[in-house]
Coordinates of N, CA and C and ligand atoms in Angstrom, one line a residue:
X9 N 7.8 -22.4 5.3 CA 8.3 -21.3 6.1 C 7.3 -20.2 6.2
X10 N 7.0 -19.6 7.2 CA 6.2 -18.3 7.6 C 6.6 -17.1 7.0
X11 N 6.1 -16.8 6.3 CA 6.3 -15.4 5.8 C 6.6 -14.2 7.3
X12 N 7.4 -13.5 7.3 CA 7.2 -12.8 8.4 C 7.4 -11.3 7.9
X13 N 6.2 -10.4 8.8 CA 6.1 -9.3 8.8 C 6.1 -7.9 10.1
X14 N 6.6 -7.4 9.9 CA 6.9 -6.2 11.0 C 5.7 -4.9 10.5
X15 N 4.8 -5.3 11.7 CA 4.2 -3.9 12.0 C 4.5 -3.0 13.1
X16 N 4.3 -1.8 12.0 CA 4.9 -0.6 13.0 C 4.0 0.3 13.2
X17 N 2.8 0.4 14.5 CA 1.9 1.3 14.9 C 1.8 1.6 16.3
X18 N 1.5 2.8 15.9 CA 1.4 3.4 18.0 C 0.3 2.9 18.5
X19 N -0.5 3.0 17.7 CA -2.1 3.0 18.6 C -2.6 1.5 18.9
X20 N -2.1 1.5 20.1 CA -2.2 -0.2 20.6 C -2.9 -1.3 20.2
X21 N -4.7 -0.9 20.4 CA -5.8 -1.7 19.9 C -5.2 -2.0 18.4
X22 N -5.6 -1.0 17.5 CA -5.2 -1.6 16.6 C -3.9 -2.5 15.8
X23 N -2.9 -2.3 16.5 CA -1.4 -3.2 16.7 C -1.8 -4.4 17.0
X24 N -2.4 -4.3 18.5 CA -3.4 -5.9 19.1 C -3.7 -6.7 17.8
X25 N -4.6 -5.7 17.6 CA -6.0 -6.6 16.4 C -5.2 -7.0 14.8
X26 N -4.4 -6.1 14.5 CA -3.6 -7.0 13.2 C -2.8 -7.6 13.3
X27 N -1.6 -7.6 14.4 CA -1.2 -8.8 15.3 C -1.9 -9.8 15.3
X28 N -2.8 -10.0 16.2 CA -3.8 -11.2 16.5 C -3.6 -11.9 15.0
X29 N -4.7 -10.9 14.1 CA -5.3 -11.4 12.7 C -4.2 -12.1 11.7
X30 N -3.1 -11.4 11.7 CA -2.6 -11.7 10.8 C -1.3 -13.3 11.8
X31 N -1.3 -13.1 12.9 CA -0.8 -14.2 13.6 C -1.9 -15.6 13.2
X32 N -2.8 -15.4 13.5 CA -3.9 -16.5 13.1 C -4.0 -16.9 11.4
X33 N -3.3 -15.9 10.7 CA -3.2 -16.2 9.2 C -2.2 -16.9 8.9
X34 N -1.7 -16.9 9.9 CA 0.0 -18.3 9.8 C 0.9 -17.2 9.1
X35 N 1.3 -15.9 9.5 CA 2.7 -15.2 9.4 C 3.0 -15.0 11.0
X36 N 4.2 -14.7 10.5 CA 5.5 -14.8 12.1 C 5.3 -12.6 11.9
X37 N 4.9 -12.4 12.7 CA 4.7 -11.2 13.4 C 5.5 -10.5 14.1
X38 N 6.5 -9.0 13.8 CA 6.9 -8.2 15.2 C 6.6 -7.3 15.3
X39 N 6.3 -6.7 16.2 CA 5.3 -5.3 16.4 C 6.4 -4.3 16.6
X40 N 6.6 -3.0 16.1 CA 6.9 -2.0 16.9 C 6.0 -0.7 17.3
X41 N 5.9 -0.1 18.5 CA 5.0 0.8 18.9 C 5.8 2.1 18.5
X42 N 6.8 2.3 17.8 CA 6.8 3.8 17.6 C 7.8 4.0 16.4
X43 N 8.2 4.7 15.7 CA 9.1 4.8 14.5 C 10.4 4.8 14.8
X44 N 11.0 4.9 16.0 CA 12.6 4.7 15.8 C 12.3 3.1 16.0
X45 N 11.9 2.8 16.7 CA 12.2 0.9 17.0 C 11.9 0.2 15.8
X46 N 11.0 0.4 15.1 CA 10.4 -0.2 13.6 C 11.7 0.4 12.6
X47 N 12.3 1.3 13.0 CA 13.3 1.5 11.6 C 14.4 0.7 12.3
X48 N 14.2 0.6 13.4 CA 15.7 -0.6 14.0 C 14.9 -2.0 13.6
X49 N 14.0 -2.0 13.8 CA 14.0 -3.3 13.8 C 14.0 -4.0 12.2
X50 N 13.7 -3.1 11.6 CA 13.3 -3.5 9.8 C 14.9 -3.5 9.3
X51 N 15.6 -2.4 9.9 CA 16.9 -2.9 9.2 C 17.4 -3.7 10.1
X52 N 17.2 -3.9 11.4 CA 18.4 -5.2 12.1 C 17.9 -6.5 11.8
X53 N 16.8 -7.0 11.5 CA 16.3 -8.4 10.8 C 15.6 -8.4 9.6
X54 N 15.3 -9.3 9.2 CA 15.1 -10.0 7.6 C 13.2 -10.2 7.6
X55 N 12.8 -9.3 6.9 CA 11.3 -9.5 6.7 C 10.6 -9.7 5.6
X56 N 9.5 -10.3 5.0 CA 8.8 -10.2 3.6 C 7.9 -8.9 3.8
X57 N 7.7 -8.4 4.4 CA 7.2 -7.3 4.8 C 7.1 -6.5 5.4
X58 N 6.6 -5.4 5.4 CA 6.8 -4.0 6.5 C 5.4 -3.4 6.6
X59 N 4.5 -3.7 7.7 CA 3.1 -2.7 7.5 C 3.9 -1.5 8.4
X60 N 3.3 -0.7 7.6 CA 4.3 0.9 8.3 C 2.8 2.2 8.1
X61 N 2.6 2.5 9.6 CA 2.0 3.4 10.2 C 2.7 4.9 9.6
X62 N 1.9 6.0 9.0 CA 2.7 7.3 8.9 C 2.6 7.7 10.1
X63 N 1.9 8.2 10.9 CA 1.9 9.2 11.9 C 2.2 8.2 13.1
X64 N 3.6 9.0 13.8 CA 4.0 7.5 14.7 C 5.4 9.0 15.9
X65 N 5.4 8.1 16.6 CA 5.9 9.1 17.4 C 7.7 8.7 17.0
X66 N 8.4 9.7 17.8 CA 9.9 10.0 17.3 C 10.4 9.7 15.8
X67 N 9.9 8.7 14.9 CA 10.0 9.1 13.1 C 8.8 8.3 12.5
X68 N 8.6 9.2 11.6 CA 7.1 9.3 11.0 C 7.3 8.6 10.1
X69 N 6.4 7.2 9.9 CA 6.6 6.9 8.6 C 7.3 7.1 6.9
X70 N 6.9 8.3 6.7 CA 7.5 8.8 6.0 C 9.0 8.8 5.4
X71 N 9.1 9.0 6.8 CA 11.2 9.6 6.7 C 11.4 7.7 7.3
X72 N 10.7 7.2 7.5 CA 11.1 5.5 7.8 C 10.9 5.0 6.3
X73 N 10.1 4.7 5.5 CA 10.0 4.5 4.3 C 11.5 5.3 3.7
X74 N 11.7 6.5 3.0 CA 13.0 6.8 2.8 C 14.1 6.1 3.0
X75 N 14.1 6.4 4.4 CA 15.9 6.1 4.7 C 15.8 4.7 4.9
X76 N 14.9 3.7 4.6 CA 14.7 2.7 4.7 C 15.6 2.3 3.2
X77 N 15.0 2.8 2.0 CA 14.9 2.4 0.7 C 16.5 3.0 0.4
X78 N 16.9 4.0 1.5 CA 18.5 4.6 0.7 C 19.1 3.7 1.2
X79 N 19.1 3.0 2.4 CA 19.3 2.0 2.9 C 20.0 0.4 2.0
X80 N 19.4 0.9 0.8 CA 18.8 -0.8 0.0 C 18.0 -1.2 0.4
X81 N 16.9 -1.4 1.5 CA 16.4 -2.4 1.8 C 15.1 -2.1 0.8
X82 N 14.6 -3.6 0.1 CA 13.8 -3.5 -1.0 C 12.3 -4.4 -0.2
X83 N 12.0 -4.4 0.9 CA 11.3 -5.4 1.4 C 10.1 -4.7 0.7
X84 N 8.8 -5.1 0.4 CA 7.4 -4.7 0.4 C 7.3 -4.1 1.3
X85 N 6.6 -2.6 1.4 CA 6.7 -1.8 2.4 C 4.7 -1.1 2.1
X86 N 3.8 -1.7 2.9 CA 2.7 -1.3 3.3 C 2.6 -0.3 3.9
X87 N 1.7 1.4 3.7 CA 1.7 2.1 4.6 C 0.1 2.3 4.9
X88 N 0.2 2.7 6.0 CA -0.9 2.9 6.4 C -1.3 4.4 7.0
X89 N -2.6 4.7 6.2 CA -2.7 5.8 6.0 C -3.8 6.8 6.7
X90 N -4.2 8.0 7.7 CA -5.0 8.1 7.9 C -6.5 8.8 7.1
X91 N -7.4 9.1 7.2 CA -8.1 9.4 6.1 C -7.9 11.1 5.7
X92 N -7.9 11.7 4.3 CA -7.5 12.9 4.0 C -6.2 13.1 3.9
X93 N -5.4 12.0 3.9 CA -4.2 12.6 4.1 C -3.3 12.3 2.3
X94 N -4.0 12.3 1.3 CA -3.8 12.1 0.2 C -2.4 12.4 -0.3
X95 N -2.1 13.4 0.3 CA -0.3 13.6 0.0 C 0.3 12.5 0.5
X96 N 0.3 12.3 1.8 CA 0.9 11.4 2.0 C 1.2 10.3 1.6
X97 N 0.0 9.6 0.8 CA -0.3 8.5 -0.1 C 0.9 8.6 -1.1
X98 N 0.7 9.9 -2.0 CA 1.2 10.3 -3.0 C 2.7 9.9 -2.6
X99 N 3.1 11.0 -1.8 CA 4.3 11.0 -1.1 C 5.3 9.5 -1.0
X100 N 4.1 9.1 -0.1 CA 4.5 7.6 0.6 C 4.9 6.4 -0.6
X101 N 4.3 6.8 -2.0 CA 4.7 5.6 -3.0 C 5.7 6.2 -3.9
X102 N 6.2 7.9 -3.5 CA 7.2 8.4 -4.3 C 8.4 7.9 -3.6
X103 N 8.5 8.0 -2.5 CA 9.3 7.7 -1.3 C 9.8 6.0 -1.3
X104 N 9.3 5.4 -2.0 CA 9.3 3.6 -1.9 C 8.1 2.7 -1.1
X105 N 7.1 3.5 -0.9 CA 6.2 2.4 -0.6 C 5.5 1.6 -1.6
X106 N 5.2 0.3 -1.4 CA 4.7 -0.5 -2.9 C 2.8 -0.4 -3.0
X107 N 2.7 -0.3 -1.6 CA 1.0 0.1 -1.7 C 0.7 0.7 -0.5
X108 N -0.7 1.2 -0.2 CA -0.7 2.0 1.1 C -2.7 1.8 1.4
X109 N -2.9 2.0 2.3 CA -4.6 1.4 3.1 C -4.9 2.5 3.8
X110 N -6.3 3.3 3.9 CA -6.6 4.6 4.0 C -7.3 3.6 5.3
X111 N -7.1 4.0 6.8 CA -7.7 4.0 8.0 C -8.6 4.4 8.1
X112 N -10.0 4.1 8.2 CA -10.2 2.2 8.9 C -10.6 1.8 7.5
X113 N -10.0 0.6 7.7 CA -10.0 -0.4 6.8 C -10.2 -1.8 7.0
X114 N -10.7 -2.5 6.3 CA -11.4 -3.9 6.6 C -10.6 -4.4 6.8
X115 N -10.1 -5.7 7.8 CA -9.0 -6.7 8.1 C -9.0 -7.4 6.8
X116 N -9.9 -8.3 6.4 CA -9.5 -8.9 4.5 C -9.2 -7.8 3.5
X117 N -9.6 -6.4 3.6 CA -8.5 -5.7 2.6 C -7.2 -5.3 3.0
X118 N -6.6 -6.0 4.2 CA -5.9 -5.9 4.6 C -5.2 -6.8 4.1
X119 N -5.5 -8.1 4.5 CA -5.2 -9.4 3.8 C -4.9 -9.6 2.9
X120 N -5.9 -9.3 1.8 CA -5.9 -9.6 0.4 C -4.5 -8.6 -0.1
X121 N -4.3 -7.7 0.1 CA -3.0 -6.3 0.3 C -1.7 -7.2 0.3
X122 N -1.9 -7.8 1.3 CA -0.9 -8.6 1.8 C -0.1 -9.5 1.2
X123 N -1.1 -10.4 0.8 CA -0.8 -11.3 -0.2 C -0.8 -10.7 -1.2
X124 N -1.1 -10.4 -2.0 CA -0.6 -9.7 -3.5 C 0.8 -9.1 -3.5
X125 N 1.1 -8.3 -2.6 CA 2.4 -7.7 -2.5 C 3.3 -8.8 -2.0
X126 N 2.8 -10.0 -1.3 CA 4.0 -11.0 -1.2 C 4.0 -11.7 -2.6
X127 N 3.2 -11.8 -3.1 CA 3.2 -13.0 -4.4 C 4.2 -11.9 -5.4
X128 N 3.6 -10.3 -5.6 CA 4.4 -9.5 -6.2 C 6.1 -9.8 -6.0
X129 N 6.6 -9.7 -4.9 CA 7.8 -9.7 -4.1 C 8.6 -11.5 -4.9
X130 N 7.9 -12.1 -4.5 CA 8.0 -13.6 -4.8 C 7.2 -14.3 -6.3
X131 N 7.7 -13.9 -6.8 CA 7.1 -14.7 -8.0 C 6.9 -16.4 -8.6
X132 N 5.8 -16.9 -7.7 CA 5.5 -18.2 -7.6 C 6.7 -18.8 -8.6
X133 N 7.9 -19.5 -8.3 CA 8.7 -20.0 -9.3 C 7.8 -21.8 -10.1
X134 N 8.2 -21.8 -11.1 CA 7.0 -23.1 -11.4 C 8.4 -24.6 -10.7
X135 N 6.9 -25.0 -10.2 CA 7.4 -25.9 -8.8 C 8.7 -26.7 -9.6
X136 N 9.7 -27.0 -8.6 CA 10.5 -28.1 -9.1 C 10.4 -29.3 -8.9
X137 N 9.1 -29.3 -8.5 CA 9.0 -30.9 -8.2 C 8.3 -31.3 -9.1
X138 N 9.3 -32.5 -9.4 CA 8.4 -33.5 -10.5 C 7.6 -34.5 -9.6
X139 N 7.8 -35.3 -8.6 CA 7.3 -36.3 -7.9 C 6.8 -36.1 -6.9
X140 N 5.6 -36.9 -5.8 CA 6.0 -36.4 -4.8 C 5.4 -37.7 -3.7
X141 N 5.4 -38.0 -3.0 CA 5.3 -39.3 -2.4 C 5.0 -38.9 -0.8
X142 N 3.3 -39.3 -0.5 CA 3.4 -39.5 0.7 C 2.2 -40.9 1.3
X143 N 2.7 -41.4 2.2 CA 1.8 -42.9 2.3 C 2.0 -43.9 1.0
X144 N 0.8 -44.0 0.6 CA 0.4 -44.6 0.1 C 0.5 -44.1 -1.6
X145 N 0.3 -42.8 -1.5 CA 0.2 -41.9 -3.0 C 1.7 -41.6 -3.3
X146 N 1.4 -42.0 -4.9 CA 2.3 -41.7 -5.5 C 1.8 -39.9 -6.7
X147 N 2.4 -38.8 -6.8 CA 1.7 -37.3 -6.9 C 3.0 -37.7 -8.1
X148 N 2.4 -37.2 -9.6 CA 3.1 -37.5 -10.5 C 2.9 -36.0 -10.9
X149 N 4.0 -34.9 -10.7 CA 3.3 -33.7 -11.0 C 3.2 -33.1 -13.0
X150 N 4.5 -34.0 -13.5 CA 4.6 -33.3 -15.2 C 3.6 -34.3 -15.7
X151 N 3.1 -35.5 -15.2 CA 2.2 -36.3 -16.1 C 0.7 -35.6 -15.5
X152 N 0.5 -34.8 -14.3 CA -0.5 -34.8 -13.8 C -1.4 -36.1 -13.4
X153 N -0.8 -36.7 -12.8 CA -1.7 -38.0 -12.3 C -1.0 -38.4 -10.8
X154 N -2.2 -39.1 -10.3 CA -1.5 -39.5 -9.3 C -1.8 -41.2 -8.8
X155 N -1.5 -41.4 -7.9 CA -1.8 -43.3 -7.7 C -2.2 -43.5 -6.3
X156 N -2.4 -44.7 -6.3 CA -2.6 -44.9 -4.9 C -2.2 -46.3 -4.7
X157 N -1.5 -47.1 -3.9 CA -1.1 -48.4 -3.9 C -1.3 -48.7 -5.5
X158 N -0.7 -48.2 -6.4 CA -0.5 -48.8 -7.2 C -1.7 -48.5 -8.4
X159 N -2.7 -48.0 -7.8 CA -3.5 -47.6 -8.7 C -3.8 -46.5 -9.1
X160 N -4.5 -45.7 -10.3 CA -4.1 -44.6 -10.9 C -5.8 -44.5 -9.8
X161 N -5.6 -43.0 -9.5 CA -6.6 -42.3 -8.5 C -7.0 -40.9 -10.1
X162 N -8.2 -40.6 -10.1 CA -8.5 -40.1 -10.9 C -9.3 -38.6 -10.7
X163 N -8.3 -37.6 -10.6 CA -8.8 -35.8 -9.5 C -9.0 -35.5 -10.8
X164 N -9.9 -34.9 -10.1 CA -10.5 -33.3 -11.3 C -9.3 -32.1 -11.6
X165 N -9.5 -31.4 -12.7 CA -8.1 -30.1 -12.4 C -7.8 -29.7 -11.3
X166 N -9.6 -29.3 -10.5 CA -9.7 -28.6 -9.3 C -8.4 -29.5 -8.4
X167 N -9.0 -30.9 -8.2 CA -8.4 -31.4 -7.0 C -7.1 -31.6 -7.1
X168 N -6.6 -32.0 -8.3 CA -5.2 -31.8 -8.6 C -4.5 -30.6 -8.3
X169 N -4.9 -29.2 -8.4 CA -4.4 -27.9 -7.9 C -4.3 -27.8 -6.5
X170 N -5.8 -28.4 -6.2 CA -5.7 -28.7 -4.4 C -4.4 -29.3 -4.3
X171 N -4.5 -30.5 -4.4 CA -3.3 -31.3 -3.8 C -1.9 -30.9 -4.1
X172 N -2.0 -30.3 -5.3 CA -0.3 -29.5 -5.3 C -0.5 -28.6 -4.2
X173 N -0.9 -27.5 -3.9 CA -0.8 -26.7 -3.1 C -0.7 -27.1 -1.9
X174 N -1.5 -27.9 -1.2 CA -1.2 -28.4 -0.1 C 0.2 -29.1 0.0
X175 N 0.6 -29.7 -1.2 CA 2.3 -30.3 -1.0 C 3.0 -29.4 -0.9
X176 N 2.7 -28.0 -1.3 CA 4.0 -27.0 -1.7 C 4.2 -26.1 -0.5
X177 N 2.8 -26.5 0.4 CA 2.6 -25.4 1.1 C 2.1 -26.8 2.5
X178 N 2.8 -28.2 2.9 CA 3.3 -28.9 3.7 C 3.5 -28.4 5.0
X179 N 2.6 -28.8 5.8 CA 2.7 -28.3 7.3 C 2.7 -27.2 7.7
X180 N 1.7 -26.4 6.8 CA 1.3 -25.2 6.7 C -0.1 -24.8 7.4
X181 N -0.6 -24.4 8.2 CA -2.4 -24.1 8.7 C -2.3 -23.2 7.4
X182 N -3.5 -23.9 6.5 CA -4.5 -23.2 5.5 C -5.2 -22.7 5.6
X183 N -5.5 -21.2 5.6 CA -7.2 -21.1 5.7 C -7.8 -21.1 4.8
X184 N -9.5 -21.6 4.8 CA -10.2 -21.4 3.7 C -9.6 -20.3 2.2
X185 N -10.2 -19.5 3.0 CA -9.9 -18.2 2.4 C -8.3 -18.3 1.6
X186 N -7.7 -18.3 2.4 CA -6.6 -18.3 1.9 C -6.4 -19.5 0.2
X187 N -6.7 -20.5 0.7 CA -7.1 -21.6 -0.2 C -8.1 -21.3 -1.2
X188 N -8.5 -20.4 -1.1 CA -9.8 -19.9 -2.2 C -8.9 -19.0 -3.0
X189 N -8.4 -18.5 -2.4 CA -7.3 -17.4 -3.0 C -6.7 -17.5 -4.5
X190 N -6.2 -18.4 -3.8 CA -4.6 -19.0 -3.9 C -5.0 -20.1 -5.0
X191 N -5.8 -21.1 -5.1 CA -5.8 -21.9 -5.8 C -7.4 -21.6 -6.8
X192 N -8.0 -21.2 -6.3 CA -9.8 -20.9 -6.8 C -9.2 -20.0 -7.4
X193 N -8.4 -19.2 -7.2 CA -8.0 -17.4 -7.3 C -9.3 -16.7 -7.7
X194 N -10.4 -16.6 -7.0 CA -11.2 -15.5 -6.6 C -10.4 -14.4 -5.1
X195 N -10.5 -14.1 -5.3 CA -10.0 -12.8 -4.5 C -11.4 -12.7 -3.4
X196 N -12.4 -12.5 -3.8 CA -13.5 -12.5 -3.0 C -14.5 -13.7 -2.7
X197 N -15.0 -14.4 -2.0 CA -15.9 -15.4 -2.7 C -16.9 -16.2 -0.8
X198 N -18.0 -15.9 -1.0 CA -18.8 -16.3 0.2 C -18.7 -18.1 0.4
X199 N -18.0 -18.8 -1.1 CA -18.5 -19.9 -0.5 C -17.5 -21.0 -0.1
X200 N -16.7 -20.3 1.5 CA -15.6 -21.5 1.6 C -16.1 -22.8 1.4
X201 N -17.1 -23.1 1.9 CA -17.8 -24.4 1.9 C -16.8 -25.3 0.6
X202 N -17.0 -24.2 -0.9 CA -16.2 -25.0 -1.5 C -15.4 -25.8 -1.3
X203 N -14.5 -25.4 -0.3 CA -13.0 -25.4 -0.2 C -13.3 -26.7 0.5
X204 N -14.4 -26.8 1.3 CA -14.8 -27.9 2.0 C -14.9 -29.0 1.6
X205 N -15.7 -28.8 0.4 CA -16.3 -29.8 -0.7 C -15.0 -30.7 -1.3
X206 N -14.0 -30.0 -1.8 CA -13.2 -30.8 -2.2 C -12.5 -31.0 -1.8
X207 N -12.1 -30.9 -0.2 CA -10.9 -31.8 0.8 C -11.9 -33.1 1.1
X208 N -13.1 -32.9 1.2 CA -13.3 -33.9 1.2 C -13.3 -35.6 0.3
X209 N -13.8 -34.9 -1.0 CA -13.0 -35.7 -2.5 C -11.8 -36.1 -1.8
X210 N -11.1 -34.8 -2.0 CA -9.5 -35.6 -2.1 C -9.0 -36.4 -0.7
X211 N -9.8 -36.5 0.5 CA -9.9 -37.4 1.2 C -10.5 -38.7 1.1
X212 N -11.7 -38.6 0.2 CA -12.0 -40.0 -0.3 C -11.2 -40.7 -0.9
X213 N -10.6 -39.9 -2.0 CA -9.6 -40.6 -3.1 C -8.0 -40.8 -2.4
X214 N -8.0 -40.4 -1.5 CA -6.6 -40.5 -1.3 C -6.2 -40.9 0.5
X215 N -7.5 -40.6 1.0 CA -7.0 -41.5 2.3 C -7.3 -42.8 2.7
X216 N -6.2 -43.1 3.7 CA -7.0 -44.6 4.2 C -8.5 -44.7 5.1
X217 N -8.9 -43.9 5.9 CA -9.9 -43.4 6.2 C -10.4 -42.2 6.2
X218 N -11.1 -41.7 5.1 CA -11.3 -40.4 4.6 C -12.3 -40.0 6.0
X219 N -12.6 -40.6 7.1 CA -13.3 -40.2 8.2 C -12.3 -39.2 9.1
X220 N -11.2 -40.5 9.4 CA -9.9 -39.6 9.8 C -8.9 -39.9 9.3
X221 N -9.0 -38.6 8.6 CA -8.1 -38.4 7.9 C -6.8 -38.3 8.3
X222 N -5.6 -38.3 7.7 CA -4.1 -38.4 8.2 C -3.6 -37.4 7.7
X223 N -3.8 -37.4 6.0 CA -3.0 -35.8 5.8 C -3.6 -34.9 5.5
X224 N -4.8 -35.1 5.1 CA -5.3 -33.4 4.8 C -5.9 -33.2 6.2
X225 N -5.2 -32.8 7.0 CA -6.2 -33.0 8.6 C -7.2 -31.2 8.9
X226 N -7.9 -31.3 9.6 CA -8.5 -30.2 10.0 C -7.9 -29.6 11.1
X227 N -8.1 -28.5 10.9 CA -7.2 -27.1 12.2 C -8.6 -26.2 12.5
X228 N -8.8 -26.8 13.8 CA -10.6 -26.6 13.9 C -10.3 -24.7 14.3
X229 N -11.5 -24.1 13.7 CA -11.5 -22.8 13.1 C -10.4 -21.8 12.4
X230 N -9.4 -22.9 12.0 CA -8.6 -22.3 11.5 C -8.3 -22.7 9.2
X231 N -8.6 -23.9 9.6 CA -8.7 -24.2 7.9 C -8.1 -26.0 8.2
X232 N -6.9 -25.9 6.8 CA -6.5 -27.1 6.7 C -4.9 -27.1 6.7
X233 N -4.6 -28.7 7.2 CA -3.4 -28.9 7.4 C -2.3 -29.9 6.2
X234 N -1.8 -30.2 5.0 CA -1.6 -31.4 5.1 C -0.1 -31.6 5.7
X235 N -0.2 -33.2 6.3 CA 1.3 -33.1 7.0 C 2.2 -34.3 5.9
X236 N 2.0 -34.5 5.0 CA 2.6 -35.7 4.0 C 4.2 -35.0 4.4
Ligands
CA21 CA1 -0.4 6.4 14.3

């Protein structure tokens, strides 16, 4: 399932560009351009998060955060902040915001923001899957092993973490990055290539043509797919 998030900013380009970015990160996206429609819209539907602009026309962040939280609503609430405006930081996490990003700011500290407050929000529950079966592979997750027609296929920790994740996270576009994250858990790290290195392993060991591949498939400039 898509995580979905509602951003709320006036200043177009930038709405465009985290739109775009975070659309291409595989979340479900709704924009609003000014503070009363972002507080309709955050309370009339169901979100894992809120990127929320302070300075916004007809209600200012601020008093949207608030009455948001008297509200009950407990969604992760990101604000975004312009530079100098340090009260309102202050303010904005007294008020119920869970974290806040001083404008301009890098699109991956944007990201990385993102994810952490959703994992915060969601606390990875430990998987319930004991089994897991796709083709040919049998994914034995409490013995940690897996098979292949019958025979025991032999992954590294690494690739074993790989392969859960892609089962947990099934017809999902991965990105690198994201996969570096998430399973490497570097937070920072120049060398997707890694990530490269071992879809490929786990396509030797586990496809029928690790050339073309069937489930860990490629999402050309976007990362990885598996569809088991
Ligand atoms: Ca603004």
């Amino acid at each position: 399932m898509k995580k979905k998030i509602l951003l709320v900013e006036d200043e177009l380009g930038l709405r465009i560009t985290i739109r775009d970015r975070l659309t291409s990160e595989g979340y479900a996206v709704e924009t609003a351009s000014d503070g009363k429609e972002g507080y309709d819209c955050a309370l009339g539907h169901a979100f894992d998060l809120i990127i929320l602009d302070i300075m916004l026309p007809r209600k200012n962040g601020l008093d949207i955060c608030r009455d948001l939280r008297q509200e009950g609503l407990a969604t992760p609430i990101m604000m975004l902040t312009a530079r100098d405006q340090t009260l309102d930081k202050v303010l904005g996490l007294k008020l119920g915001a869970d974290d806040y990003l001083t404008k301009p700011f890098e699109m991956l500290e944007l990201l990385a923001r993102i994810e952490a407050l959703l994992r915060r929000a969601a606390p990875p529950q430990p998987s319930a899957m004991t089994a897991y079966q796709f083709g040919r592979v049998q994914v034995d997750f409490k013995r940690t092993e897996v098979s292949r027609q019958g025979e025991t296929v032999s992954l590294s920790a690494m690739e074993f973490q790989l392969l859960r994740y892609f089962i947990e996270h099934r017809g999902e576009t991965l990105s690198r990055e994201r996969l570096l994250q998430d399973v490497w858990a570097y937070s920072k790290t120049p060398y997707t290539r890694t990530v490269d290195v071992h879809v490929v392993w786990l396509r030797q060991k586990l496809e029928d043509d690790p050339k073309q591949p069937h489930w860990i498939v490629t999402v050309h400039g976007m990362g990885y797919k598996f569809t088991g």
